[in-house]
mmCIF file of C-alpha atoms in Angstrom:
data_model
loop_
_atom_site.group_PDB
_atom_site.id
_atom_site.type_symbol
_atom_site.label_atom_id
_atom_site.label_comp_id
_atom_site.label_asym_id
_atom_site.label_seq_id
_atom_site.Cartn_x
_atom_site.Cartn_y
_atom_site.Cartn_z
ATOM 1 C CA ILE A 1 -17.971 8.714 -17.102
ATOM 2 C CA SER A 2 -20.557 8.821 -14.345
ATOM 3 C CA THR A 3 -21.592 11.894 -12.373
ATOM 4 C CA ALA A 4 -20.000 10.373 -9.272
ATOM 5 C CA GLY A 5 -16.747 9.982 -11.199
ATOM 6 C CA LEU A 6 -16.840 13.613 -12.291
ATOM 7 C CA ALA A 7 -17.502 14.755 -8.743
ATOM 8 C CA TRP A 8 -14.675 12.589 -7.380
ATOM 9 C CA THR A 9 -12.165 14.005 -9.854
ATOM 10 C CA GLY A 10 -13.297 17.596 -9.427
ATOM 11 C CA GLY A 11 -15.164 17.765 -12.736
ATOM 12 C CA ILE A 12 -18.321 19.221 -11.203
ATOM 13 C CA ALA A 13 -18.165 22.530 -9.406
ATOM 14 C CA PRO A 14 -20.151 22.772 -6.170
ATOM 15 C CA PRO A 15 -22.935 25.376 -5.859
ATOM 16 C CA GLY A 16 -21.549 28.876 -5.354
ATOM 17 C CA SER A 17 -18.237 28.116 -7.057
ATOM 18 C CA TYR A 18 -16.248 30.909 -8.623
ATOM 19 C CA ARG A 19 -13.158 31.090 -10.820
ATOM 20 C CA ALA A 20 -11.533 34.165 -9.282
ATOM 21 C CA ILE A 21 -12.248 37.069 -6.977
ATOM 22 C CA PRO A 22 -13.238 40.034 -9.167
ATOM 23 C CA GLY A 23 -10.434 42.496 -9.847
ATOM 24 C CA TYR A 24 -12.313 45.339 -8.189
ATOM 25 C CA TRP A 25 -11.530 43.808 -4.781
ATOM 26 C CA GLN A 26 -7.785 43.987 -5.506
ATOM 27 C CA GLN A 27 -8.275 47.561 -6.769
ATOM 28 C CA THR A 28 -10.010 48.405 -3.485
ATOM 29 C CA ALA A 29 -7.158 46.892 -1.449
ATOM 30 C CA ASP A 30 -4.559 48.726 -3.543
ATOM 31 C CA TRP A 31 -6.404 52.041 -3.119
ATOM 32 C CA LEU A 32 -6.579 51.576 0.665
ATOM 33 C CA ALA A 33 -2.843 50.806 0.747
ATOM 34 C CA GLU A 34 -2.086 53.907 -1.337
ATOM 35 C CA GLN A 35 -4.063 56.111 1.073
ATOM 36 C CA SER A 36 -1.938 54.804 3.947
ATOM 37 C CA ARG A 37 1.405 55.230 2.231
ATOM 38 C CA ASP A 38 2.408 58.497 3.952
ATOM 39 C CA ARG A 39 0.780 57.837 7.323
ATOM 40 C CA PRO A 40 2.608 56.641 10.408
ATOM 41 C CA ALA A 41 -0.007 53.877 10.814
ATOM 42 C CA PRO A 42 -2.693 52.843 8.330
ATOM 43 C CA ALA A 43 -6.316 53.513 9.212
ATOM 44 C CA ARG A 44 -8.549 50.461 9.541
ATOM 45 C CA ALA A 45 -11.235 49.818 6.926
ATOM 46 C CA LEU A 46 -14.594 48.477 8.069
ATOM 47 C CA VAL A 47 -16.396 46.350 5.466
ATOM 48 C CA VAL A 48 -20.138 47.018 5.470
ATOM 49 C CA PRO A 49 -22.722 45.649 5.522
ATOM 50 C CA GLY A 50 -21.649 42.813 7.754
ATOM 51 C CA ALA A 51 -22.666 39.289 6.795
ATOM 52 C CA PRO A 52 -22.276 35.921 8.543
ATOM 53 C CA PHE A 53 -20.285 34.562 5.578
ATOM 54 C CA ALA A 54 -19.085 36.158 2.368
ATOM 55 C CA ASP A 55 -21.693 34.981 -0.139
ATOM 56 C CA GLN A 56 -21.472 37.209 -3.194
ATOM 57 C CA LEU A 57 -23.476 37.389 -6.397
ATOM 58 C CA TRP A 58 -20.390 36.007 -8.166
ATOM 59 C CA GLY A 59 -19.679 33.143 -5.717
ATOM 60 C CA LEU A 60 -19.418 31.876 -2.167
ATOM 61 C CA THR A 61 -15.950 32.520 -0.710
ATOM 62 C CA ARG A 62 -16.864 32.143 2.988
ATOM 63 C CA ASP A 63 -13.856 34.378 3.797
ATOM 64 C CA GLU A 64 -13.969 38.035 2.873
ATOM 65 C CA PRO A 65 -12.759 38.889 -0.663
ATOM 66 C CA LEU A 66 -10.608 41.648 0.855
ATOM 67 C CA GLN A 67 -8.716 39.132 3.003
ATOM 68 C CA PRO A 68 -6.203 37.824 0.423
ATOM 69 C CA ALA A 69 -5.749 41.242 -1.180
ATOM 70 C CA ALA A 70 -5.423 43.701 1.696
ATOM 71 C CA THR A 71 -2.098 44.809 3.149
ATOM 72 C CA THR A 72 -3.708 47.322 5.501
ATOM 73 C CA PRO A 73 -5.905 46.560 8.540
ATOM 74 C CA TRP A 74 -9.603 45.902 8.006
ATOM 75 C CA ALA A 75 -12.526 44.547 9.988
ATOM 76 C CA VAL A 76 -15.980 43.113 9.344
ATOM 77 C CA ARG A 77 -18.868 41.930 11.496
ATOM 78 C CA ASP A 78 -19.324 38.294 10.525
ATOM 79 C CA ALA A 79 -20.482 35.019 12.086
ATOM 80 C CA ILE A 80 -17.232 34.368 13.925
ATOM 81 C CA PRO A 81 -15.951 37.609 15.423
ATOM 82 C CA LEU A 82 -12.408 37.388 16.756
ATOM 83 C CA THR A 83 -12.592 40.500 18.897
ATOM 84 C CA PRO A 84 -13.403 41.314 22.526
ATOM 85 C CA PRO A 85 -17.091 41.496 23.540
ATOM 86 C CA GLY A 86 -17.016 45.315 23.758
ATOM 87 C CA ALA A 87 -15.869 45.571 20.141
ATOM 88 C CA ILE A 88 -18.588 43.136 19.064
ATOM 89 C CA ARG A 89 -21.261 45.229 20.794
ATOM 90 C CA ALA A 90 -19.916 48.391 19.129
ATOM 91 C CA LEU A 91 -19.930 46.723 15.688
ATOM 92 C CA ASP A 92 -23.444 45.395 16.271
ATOM 93 C CA SER A 93 -24.670 48.873 17.205
ATOM 94 C CA ILE A 94 -23.124 50.386 14.073
ATOM 95 C CA GLN A 95 -24.525 47.573 11.906
ATOM 96 C CA ARG A 96 -28.060 48.077 13.295
ATOM 97 C CA ASP A 97 -28.007 51.784 12.460
ATOM 98 C CA LEU A 98 -26.586 51.167 8.974
ATOM 99 C CA ALA A 99 -29.119 48.398 8.263
ATOM 100 C CA ALA A 100 -31.947 50.767 9.196
ATOM 101 C CA GLY A 101 -30.530 53.525 6.974
ATOM 102 C CA ARG A 102 -29.935 55.721 10.036
ATOM 103 C CA GLY A 103 -26.921 57.964 9.884
ATOM 104 C CA GLY A 104 -26.198 60.869 12.132
ATOM 105 C CA PRO A 105 -23.628 63.211 13.604
ATOM 106 C CA GLY A 106 -22.314 60.611 16.062
ATOM 107 C CA LEU A 107 -21.338 57.949 13.519
ATOM 108 C CA ALA A 108 -18.065 59.443 12.217
ATOM 109 C CA PRO A 109 -16.683 60.271 15.695
ATOM 110 C CA THR A 110 -17.616 56.789 16.953
ATOM 111 C CA LEU A 111 -15.873 55.119 14.025
ATOM 112 C CA ALA A 112 -12.851 57.422 14.263
ATOM 113 C CA GLN A 113 -12.494 56.680 17.972
ATOM 114 C CA GLN A 114 -12.309 52.980 17.083
ATOM 115 C CA GLY A 115 -9.583 53.651 14.500
ATOM 116 C CA VAL A 116 -11.851 53.179 11.492
ATOM 117 C CA GLY A 117 -10.711 55.522 8.738
ATOM 118 C CA TYR A 118 -12.603 53.979 5.821
ATOM 119 C CA LEU A 119 -15.892 52.209 5.223
ATOM 120 C CA VAL A 120 -15.937 49.718 2.361
ATOM 121 C CA LEU A 121 -19.548 49.420 1.173
ATOM 122 C CA ARG A 122 -20.051 46.267 -0.854
ATOM 123 C CA ALA A 123 -23.044 45.885 -3.144
ATOM 124 C CA ASP A 124 -22.079 42.456 -4.455
ATOM 125 C CA LEU A 125 -23.476 40.339 -1.604
ATOM 126 C CA GLU A 126 -26.087 37.752 -2.570
ATOM 127 C CA PRO A 127 -29.302 39.124 -1.004
ATOM 128 C CA SER A 128 -31.128 35.808 -0.852
ATOM 129 C CA SER A 129 -28.497 34.047 1.265
ATOM 130 C CA SER A 130 -26.023 36.541 2.770
ATOM 131 C CA ARG A 131 -28.385 37.789 5.498
ATOM 132 C CA SER A 132 -26.960 41.283 5.155
ATOM 133 C CA ALA A 133 -28.398 44.781 5.159
ATOM 134 C CA ARG A 134 -29.456 46.352 1.900
ATOM 135 C CA PRO A 135 -26.526 48.313 0.426
ATOM 136 C CA LEU A 136 -28.896 51.153 -0.501
ATOM 137 C CA LEU A 137 -29.856 51.692 3.151
ATOM 138 C CA VAL A 138 -26.208 51.580 4.240
ATOM 139 C CA ALA A 139 -25.338 54.171 1.566
ATOM 140 C CA GLN A 140 -28.217 56.352 2.792
ATOM 141 C CA ALA A 141 -26.957 56.175 6.389
ATOM 142 C CA LEU A 142 -23.452 57.119 5.290
ATOM 143 C CA ARG A 143 -24.717 60.055 3.189
ATOM 144 C CA ASP A 144 -26.678 61.306 6.209
ATOM 145 C CA SER A 145 -23.617 61.222 8.478
ATOM 146 C CA PRO A 146 -21.463 64.359 8.702
ATOM 147 C CA GLY A 147 -17.756 63.539 8.594
ATOM 148 C CA ILE A 148 -18.208 60.584 6.225
ATOM 149 C CA THR A 149 -17.532 61.279 2.550
ATOM 150 C CA ARG A 150 -17.555 59.134 -0.555
ATOM 151 C CA ALA A 151 -13.946 58.715 -1.679
ATOM 152 C CA ALA A 152 -13.768 56.058 -4.443
ATOM 153 C CA THR A 153 -15.755 53.430 -6.323
ATOM 154 C CA PHE A 154 -14.631 50.154 -7.869
ATOM 155 C CA GLY A 155 -16.288 47.638 -10.137
ATOM 156 C CA PRO A 156 -19.365 47.717 -12.334
ATOM 157 C CA PRO A 157 -22.872 48.690 -11.266
ATOM 158 C CA THR A 158 -24.140 45.652 -9.385
ATOM 159 C CA THR A 159 -27.630 44.433 -8.608
ATOM 160 C CA PRO A 160 -29.226 41.021 -8.052
ATOM 161 C CA PRO A 161 -30.566 39.400 -11.210
ATOM 162 C CA ALA A 162 -34.232 39.977 -12.014
ATOM 163 C CA ALA A 163 -36.614 39.078 -14.796
ATOM 164 C CA ASP A 164 -37.502 41.874 -17.199
ATOM 165 C CA GLY A 165 -40.432 43.903 -15.987
ATOM 166 C CA PHE A 166 -40.159 42.785 -12.343
ATOM 167 C CA VAL A 167 -39.179 44.952 -9.399
ATOM 168 C CA VAL A 168 -36.785 43.255 -6.975
ATOM 169 C CA ASP A 169 -37.090 43.874 -3.242
ATOM 170 C CA ASN A 170 -39.523 46.794 -3.668
ATOM 171 C CA GLY A 171 -36.867 48.728 -5.576
ATOM 172 C CA LEU A 172 -34.432 48.684 -2.651
ATOM 173 C CA ARG A 173 -31.731 46.904 -4.675
ATOM 174 C CA PRO A 174 -30.919 49.374 -7.476
ATOM 175 C CA PRO A 175 -27.606 49.128 -9.332
ATOM 176 C CA LEU A 176 -24.754 50.447 -7.173
ATOM 177 C CA PRO A 177 -20.994 50.289 -7.755
ATOM 178 C CA ALA A 178 -19.744 46.875 -6.630
ATOM 179 C CA VAL A 179 -17.566 48.598 -3.997
ATOM 180 C CA THR A 180 -17.755 52.177 -2.706
ATOM 181 C CA VAL A 181 -15.178 53.448 -0.223
ATOM 182 C CA TYR A 182 -16.074 56.221 2.213
ATOM 183 C CA ARG A 183 -13.555 58.243 4.221
ATOM 184 C CA VAL A 184 -14.139 58.845 7.956
ATOM 185 C CA ASP A 185 -12.886 62.223 9.185
ATOM 186 C CA GLY A 186 -10.771 62.318 12.311
ATOM 187 C CA ALA A 187 -9.590 58.686 12.309
ATOM 188 C CA THR A 188 -6.202 58.113 13.913
#
């Protein structure tokens, strides 16, 4: 059988293929749903860092891994925002601060005012192609922001692959839980 024949019949997987979304994404969605169980309306989760397309270390989904699993509202800053311009500007401002590792006392109230009750920090984005902020800097910004607390982690410690004895990205990509959820105080 030729390579063309294999490709035509689906015998060759395209680059970035994956077999399944890792279970930790379903665990994250289930945890968010559980937190909303006794609330009149569920708080929105904001997935950070934003990325044009969901390109993870485990595969290229294009859509967010949380999308098929979540039963509660969530948002992300991606290449095709489906929100009004004011919301896009607000998300861009938040993303810039998180990407720079800058937290502060105004972050939690700003997020809460926008109905964001949780931040879902993902460390499983592919750094070479996702064009996203470093998860370590986002985690630093969240730690430095009063009113934002670490609430749960899901998945194994995740870091881009590297050859033994080599430092990747000046040490700014250490192993972090695949997903860390932070709670935002005061969200309605």
